[in-house]
Amino acid sequence: MNRTEKPFSSYSGYLALTVVVLLAIFAFLMLRGFQPLLAAVSVVVAVFLAPGLYMLQPNESAILTLFGQYIGTDRSEGLRWAFPLYRKQRLSLRARNLNAPTLKVNDKRGNPVEISAAIVWRVQDTAQAIFDVDDFERYVAVQAEAAIRHLASRYAYDDGEDLLKGEMTLRSGMDEVSLALRSELQERFKAAGVETVDAKLTHLAYAPEIAQVMLRRQQAEAIVSARSRIVHGAVSMVESALIALAEREIVELDAERKAAMVSNLLVVLCSDKETQPIVNTGTLYN
């Protein structure tokens, strides 16, 4: 059965401490006045009240139970007092960091990748954290690992021809992937009363056994892309040159001379090495 947190209003611990001190003084005076019965009663009452005192720091709570029954959660600060028979279990409400270990997971394409994340979380519902799961800290660690593995399998590591245009990948959509991870963690942590404050990927790389192969593939894709841009730009420049020559009537070129000019310009513009000019002292046909 899912439990929800119930607020508990405790009493001022300073008032209770004052009563305990006054009872101790009263018992001492009764002993001096030869009233052992009153002194004993005062001591018994003081001893009974004293265990009800407890201290809470800022962003700390106390879960109170009575013989296994949940009474409520005290989120007050300072010295507090509650019924002495209540069992008081302190629980921090501060934000906590979880640095997930580096996991080896297969991405959407089936390629092994290494992935890790840093998660900031804190307890939101103390009753769920204590009573609905056996160990909420262990629960958070296990569910975080499961969420990271599931996330990595939903996306490809990098862009490729087999992906749809604009499809998000782990590498190109780090912010969106982090938001998706946070959303999934929130759903998984809900059963333990835990809130996900933030989640970011801290490590993302191909597994060592395929890293070199994938690096060469990326380099080849980059070279092909660069060559494509160069050729496209060179064709545009040659086209502009031919149009300018024709419009200004600087020189008359037949189809064969245009072909030779285009060939020479493309060689110069597309070559990755410095070209050496050759002066033709004859004609194109000789």
Short mmCIF file of C-alpha atoms in Angstrom, two decimals:
data_model
loop_
_atom_site.label_atom_id
_atom_site.label_comp_id
_atom_site.label_asym_id
_atom_site.label_seq_id
_atom_site.Cartn_x
_atom_site.Cartn_y
_atom_site.Cartn_z
CA MET A 1 0.00 0.00 0.00
CA ASN A 2 1.37 3.40 -1.00
CA ARG A 3 1.65 5.83 1.88
CA THR A 4 1.76 9.59 1.68
CA GLU A 5 3.45 11.91 4.09
CA LYS A 6 1.37 13.30 6.97
CA PRO A 7 2.54 16.50 8.67
CA PHE A 8 3.16 16.28 12.41
CA SER A 9 3.17 19.27 14.76
CA SER A 10 5.63 18.84 17.59
CA TYR A 11 6.04 21.01 20.67
CA SER A 12 8.83 23.38 21.56
CA GLY A 13 11.71 21.44 23.00
CA TYR A 14 12.84 24.40 25.10
CA LEU A 15 9.58 24.37 27.03
CA ALA A 16 9.84 20.62 27.58
CA LEU A 17 13.48 20.97 28.65
CA THR A 18 12.48 23.67 31.15
CA VAL A 19 9.84 21.35 32.63
CA VAL A 20 12.37 18.51 32.94
CA VAL A 21 14.89 20.80 34.67
CA LEU A 22 12.23 22.14 37.05
CA LEU A 23 11.16 18.60 37.92
CA ALA A 24 14.77 17.68 38.65
CA ILE A 25 15.15 20.72 40.91
CA PHE A 26 11.85 19.90 42.60
CA ALA A 27 12.97 16.32 43.21
CA PHE A 28 16.23 17.56 44.75
CA LEU A 29 14.34 19.93 47.06
CA MET A 30 11.94 17.18 48.09
CA LEU A 31 14.87 14.97 49.01
CA ARG A 32 16.28 17.80 51.10
CA GLY A 33 12.86 18.22 52.71
CA PHE A 34 12.55 14.52 53.45
CA GLN A 35 9.74 13.96 50.94
CA PRO A 36 11.06 10.90 49.11
CA LEU A 37 7.72 9.98 47.55
CA LEU A 38 7.30 13.35 45.81
CA ALA A 39 10.95 13.27 44.81
CA ALA A 40 10.53 9.81 43.26
CA VAL A 41 7.42 10.90 41.35
CA SER A 42 9.24 13.97 40.02
CA VAL A 43 12.20 11.87 38.90
CA VAL A 44 9.95 9.33 37.17
CA VAL A 45 8.06 12.08 35.32
CA ALA A 46 11.31 13.82 34.31
CA VAL A 47 12.83 10.55 33.09
CA PHE A 48 9.65 9.83 31.10
CA LEU A 49 9.58 13.28 29.46
CA ALA A 50 13.29 13.56 28.63
CA PRO A 51 13.38 10.97 25.77
CA GLY A 52 10.77 13.03 23.93
CA LEU A 53 13.38 15.69 23.17
CA TYR A 54 15.09 15.64 19.77
CA MET A 55 16.98 18.08 17.55
CA LEU A 56 16.31 18.77 13.86
CA GLN A 57 18.70 20.62 11.56
CA PRO A 58 17.52 22.71 8.58
CA ASN A 59 16.32 20.46 5.73
CA GLU A 60 16.01 17.52 8.09
CA SER A 61 12.88 15.66 9.10
CA ALA A 62 11.82 13.14 11.71
CA ILE A 63 9.49 10.24 10.90
CA LEU A 64 7.48 9.33 13.99
CA THR A 65 5.99 5.88 14.57
CA LEU A 66 4.25 4.29 17.54
CA PHE A 67 4.57 0.51 17.81
CA GLY A 68 4.95 0.22 14.04
CA GLN A 69 2.15 2.66 13.17
CA TYR A 70 3.06 5.74 11.16
CA ILE A 71 2.11 8.90 13.07
CA GLY A 72 3.51 11.66 10.88
CA THR A 73 6.58 13.56 9.72
CA ASP A 74 8.01 16.54 11.57
CA ARG A 75 9.76 19.08 9.33
CA SER A 76 10.37 21.66 12.06
CA GLU A 77 13.79 23.00 13.01
CA GLY A 78 15.62 23.24 16.31
CA LEU A 79 14.90 21.53 19.63
CA ARG A 80 11.54 19.76 19.53
CA TRP A 81 9.50 17.49 21.79
CA ALA A 82 7.01 14.74 21.02
CA PHE A 83 5.41 11.92 22.97
CA PRO A 84 8.33 9.91 24.41
CA LEU A 85 7.04 6.56 23.16
CA TYR A 86 7.17 7.76 19.58
CA ARG A 87 10.10 6.31 17.65
CA LYS A 88 11.85 9.14 15.82
CA GLN A 89 13.79 8.35 12.63
CA ARG A 90 15.74 11.24 11.16
CA LEU A 91 15.83 11.68 7.39
CA SER A 92 17.75 14.30 5.43
CA LEU A 93 15.82 16.39 2.90
CA ARG A 94 18.95 17.90 1.36
CA ALA A 95 19.88 17.45 -2.29
CA ARG A 96 22.19 14.50 -2.94
CA ASN A 97 24.51 13.62 -5.82
CA LEU A 98 24.67 10.29 -7.56
CA ASN A 99 27.57 9.77 -9.95
CA ALA A 100 26.46 6.76 -11.95
CA PRO A 101 29.25 4.36 -12.95
CA THR A 102 30.34 4.21 -16.57
CA LEU A 103 28.11 1.66 -18.27
CA LYS A 104 28.69 -0.23 -21.51
CA VAL A 105 25.41 -0.28 -23.44
CA ASN A 106 24.34 -0.98 -27.03
CA ASP A 107 22.86 2.06 -28.75
CA LYS A 108 19.96 2.03 -31.21
CA ARG A 109 22.22 0.66 -33.98
CA GLY A 110 23.60 -2.04 -31.70
CA ASN A 111 27.01 -0.41 -31.36
CA PRO A 112 28.56 -0.68 -27.88
CA VAL A 113 28.95 2.73 -26.23
CA GLU A 114 30.12 3.91 -22.83
CA ILE A 115 27.77 6.27 -21.00
CA SER A 116 27.55 7.81 -17.55
CA ALA A 117 25.50 10.51 -15.83
CA ALA A 118 25.44 12.73 -12.75
CA ILE A 119 22.07 12.87 -11.00
CA VAL A 120 20.93 15.32 -8.32
CA TRP A 121 18.01 14.06 -6.24
CA ARG A 122 16.34 14.53 -2.88
CA VAL A 123 13.58 13.01 -0.80
CA GLN A 124 10.21 14.61 -1.45
CA ASP A 125 7.81 12.27 0.40
CA THR A 126 9.37 10.84 3.55
CA ALA A 127 6.63 8.27 4.13
CA GLN A 128 7.12 6.72 0.69
CA ALA A 129 10.91 6.77 1.04
CA ILE A 130 10.83 4.90 4.37
CA PHE A 131 7.81 2.61 4.08
CA ASP A 132 7.27 1.90 0.36
CA VAL A 133 10.79 0.69 -0.51
CA ASP A 134 13.25 -1.33 1.51
CA ASP A 135 16.29 0.92 0.97
CA PHE A 136 15.51 4.10 -0.96
CA GLU A 137 19.18 4.98 -1.57
CA ARG A 138 19.85 1.57 -3.11
CA TYR A 139 16.58 1.87 -5.03
CA VAL A 140 17.69 5.20 -6.52
CA ALA A 141 21.06 3.78 -7.61
CA VAL A 142 19.52 0.71 -9.28
CA GLN A 143 16.76 2.64 -11.04
CA ALA A 144 19.24 5.28 -12.23
CA GLU A 145 21.37 2.59 -13.88
CA ALA A 146 18.29 1.04 -15.50
CA ALA A 147 17.13 4.43 -16.81
CA ILE A 148 20.55 5.21 -18.32
CA ARG A 149 20.69 1.82 -20.06
CA HIS A 150 17.17 2.25 -21.44
CA LEU A 151 17.93 5.78 -22.61
CA ALA A 152 21.09 4.73 -24.47
CA SER A 153 19.22 1.98 -26.31
CA ARG A 154 16.60 4.46 -27.59
CA TYR A 155 19.04 6.68 -29.49
CA ALA A 156 21.90 6.20 -31.90
CA TYR A 157 25.29 7.48 -30.83
CA ASP A 158 25.83 9.65 -33.90
CA ASP A 159 24.20 10.69 -37.16
CA GLY A 160 24.13 8.26 -40.06
CA GLU A 161 22.45 7.42 -43.35
CA ASP A 162 20.15 4.89 -41.67
CA LEU A 163 18.53 7.57 -39.49
CA LEU A 164 15.66 9.82 -40.39
CA LYS A 165 16.47 13.41 -41.20
CA GLY A 166 16.53 15.46 -38.00
CA GLU A 167 16.40 12.40 -35.74
CA MET A 168 18.01 13.10 -32.38
CA THR A 169 21.16 11.24 -31.37
CA LEU A 170 23.07 10.93 -28.12
CA ARG A 171 25.90 13.10 -29.40
CA SER A 172 23.98 15.83 -31.21
CA GLY A 173 21.14 16.21 -28.71
CA MET A 174 22.87 16.19 -25.34
CA ASP A 175 20.46 18.70 -23.78
CA GLU A 176 17.34 16.94 -25.07
CA VAL A 177 18.72 13.56 -24.01
CA SER A 178 19.41 14.92 -20.52
CA LEU A 179 15.82 16.17 -20.29
CA ALA A 180 14.55 12.77 -21.40
CA LEU A 181 16.75 11.11 -18.78
CA ARG A 182 15.44 13.42 -16.06
CA SER A 183 11.84 12.71 -17.05
CA GLU A 184 12.37 8.95 -17.00
CA LEU A 185 14.17 9.12 -13.66
CA GLN A 186 11.29 11.11 -12.18
CA GLU A 187 8.84 8.40 -13.22
CA ARG A 188 11.04 5.66 -11.77
CA PHE A 189 11.79 7.51 -8.52
CA LYS A 190 8.15 8.38 -7.88
CA ALA A 191 7.50 5.07 -6.10
CA ALA A 192 10.18 5.94 -3.52
CA GLY A 193 9.02 9.51 -2.93
CA VAL A 194 12.19 10.89 -4.51
CA GLU A 195 12.41 13.99 -6.71
CA THR A 196 14.90 14.35 -9.57
CA VAL A 197 16.43 17.82 -9.36
CA ASP A 198 18.81 17.51 -12.31
CA ALA A 199 20.39 14.91 -14.56
CA LYS A 200 23.28 15.38 -17.01
CA LEU A 201 25.36 13.03 -19.11
CA THR A 202 28.98 13.17 -17.94
CA HIS A 203 30.60 10.61 -20.25
CA LEU A 204 29.71 9.45 -23.75
CA ALA A 205 32.02 7.53 -26.08
CA TYR A 206 32.25 4.45 -28.23
CA ALA A 207 33.46 1.35 -26.43
CA PRO A 208 37.24 0.81 -26.81
CA GLU A 209 36.85 -2.23 -29.07
CA ILE A 210 35.17 -0.19 -31.84
CA ALA A 211 36.44 3.30 -31.06
CA GLN A 212 39.21 3.26 -33.70
CA VAL A 213 36.92 1.89 -36.41
CA MET A 214 34.26 4.49 -35.66
CA LEU A 215 36.87 7.24 -35.61
CA ARG A 216 38.01 6.28 -39.10
CA ARG A 217 34.40 6.20 -40.26
CA GLN A 218 33.78 9.68 -38.85
CA GLN A 219 36.96 10.95 -40.50
CA ALA A 220 35.90 9.45 -43.84
CA GLU A 221 32.45 11.02 -43.55
CA ALA A 222 34.03 14.37 -42.74
CA ILE A 223 36.34 14.13 -45.77
CA VAL A 224 33.45 13.21 -48.08
CA SER A 225 31.36 16.07 -46.72
CA ALA A 226 34.23 18.53 -47.15
CA ARG A 227 34.92 17.33 -50.70
CA SER A 228 31.26 17.68 -51.56
CA ARG A 229 31.25 21.28 -50.35
CA ILE A 230 34.44 22.04 -52.29
CA VAL A 231 33.09 20.57 -55.53
CA HIS A 232 29.77 22.36 -55.13
CA GLY A 233 31.55 25.66 -54.55
CA ALA A 234 33.94 25.10 -57.44
CA VAL A 235 31.10 24.38 -59.86
CA SER A 236 29.35 27.57 -58.77
CA MET A 237 32.54 29.59 -59.28
CA VAL A 238 33.16 28.12 -62.75
CA GLU A 239 29.57 28.80 -63.73
CA SER A 240 29.88 32.40 -62.56
CA ALA A 241 33.14 32.81 -64.52
CA LEU A 242 31.62 31.52 -67.76
CA ILE A 243 28.54 33.73 -67.37
CA ALA A 244 30.70 36.80 -66.67
CA LEU A 245 32.88 36.13 -69.74
CA ALA A 246 29.83 35.73 -71.94
CA GLU A 247 28.05 38.83 -70.63
CA ARG A 248 31.09 41.09 -70.97
CA GLU A 249 32.07 39.59 -74.33
CA ILE A 250 35.69 39.43 -73.29
CA VAL A 251 36.41 36.32 -75.32
CA GLU A 252 34.46 33.98 -77.57
CA LEU A 253 34.67 30.35 -76.45
CA ASP A 254 33.33 27.41 -78.35
CA ALA A 255 32.09 24.28 -76.59
CA GLU A 256 35.49 22.57 -76.63
CA ARG A 257 37.31 25.58 -75.20
CA LYS A 258 34.64 25.94 -72.51
CA ALA A 259 35.13 22.30 -71.60
CA ALA A 260 38.89 22.79 -71.33
CA MET A 261 38.43 25.91 -69.22
CA VAL A 262 35.98 24.15 -66.92
CA SER A 263 38.36 21.21 -66.56
CA ASN A 264 41.32 23.44 -65.71
CA LEU A 265 39.36 25.55 -63.21
CA LEU A 266 37.94 22.51 -61.46
CA VAL A 267 41.42 21.00 -61.15
CA VAL A 268 42.74 24.21 -59.61
CA LEU A 269 39.79 24.74 -57.25
CA CYS A 270 39.31 21.13 -56.14
CA SER A 271 42.94 20.07 -55.78
CA ASP A 272 44.20 19.66 -52.22
CA LYS A 273 47.74 20.49 -53.38
CA GLU A 274 49.24 23.61 -54.85
CA THR A 275 48.86 23.61 -58.64
CA GLN A 276 51.66 24.54 -61.06
CA PRO A 277 50.58 26.74 -63.99
CA ILE A 278 51.56 25.63 -67.51
CA VAL A 279 51.86 28.27 -70.22
CA ASN A 280 50.56 27.01 -73.57
CA THR A 281 52.47 28.83 -76.36
CA GLY A 282 50.46 27.19 -79.08
CA THR A 283 46.75 26.76 -79.55
CA LEU A 284 44.26 24.40 -78.04
CA TYR A 285 44.39 22.29 -81.19
CA ASN A 286 48.16 22.21 -81.57
#
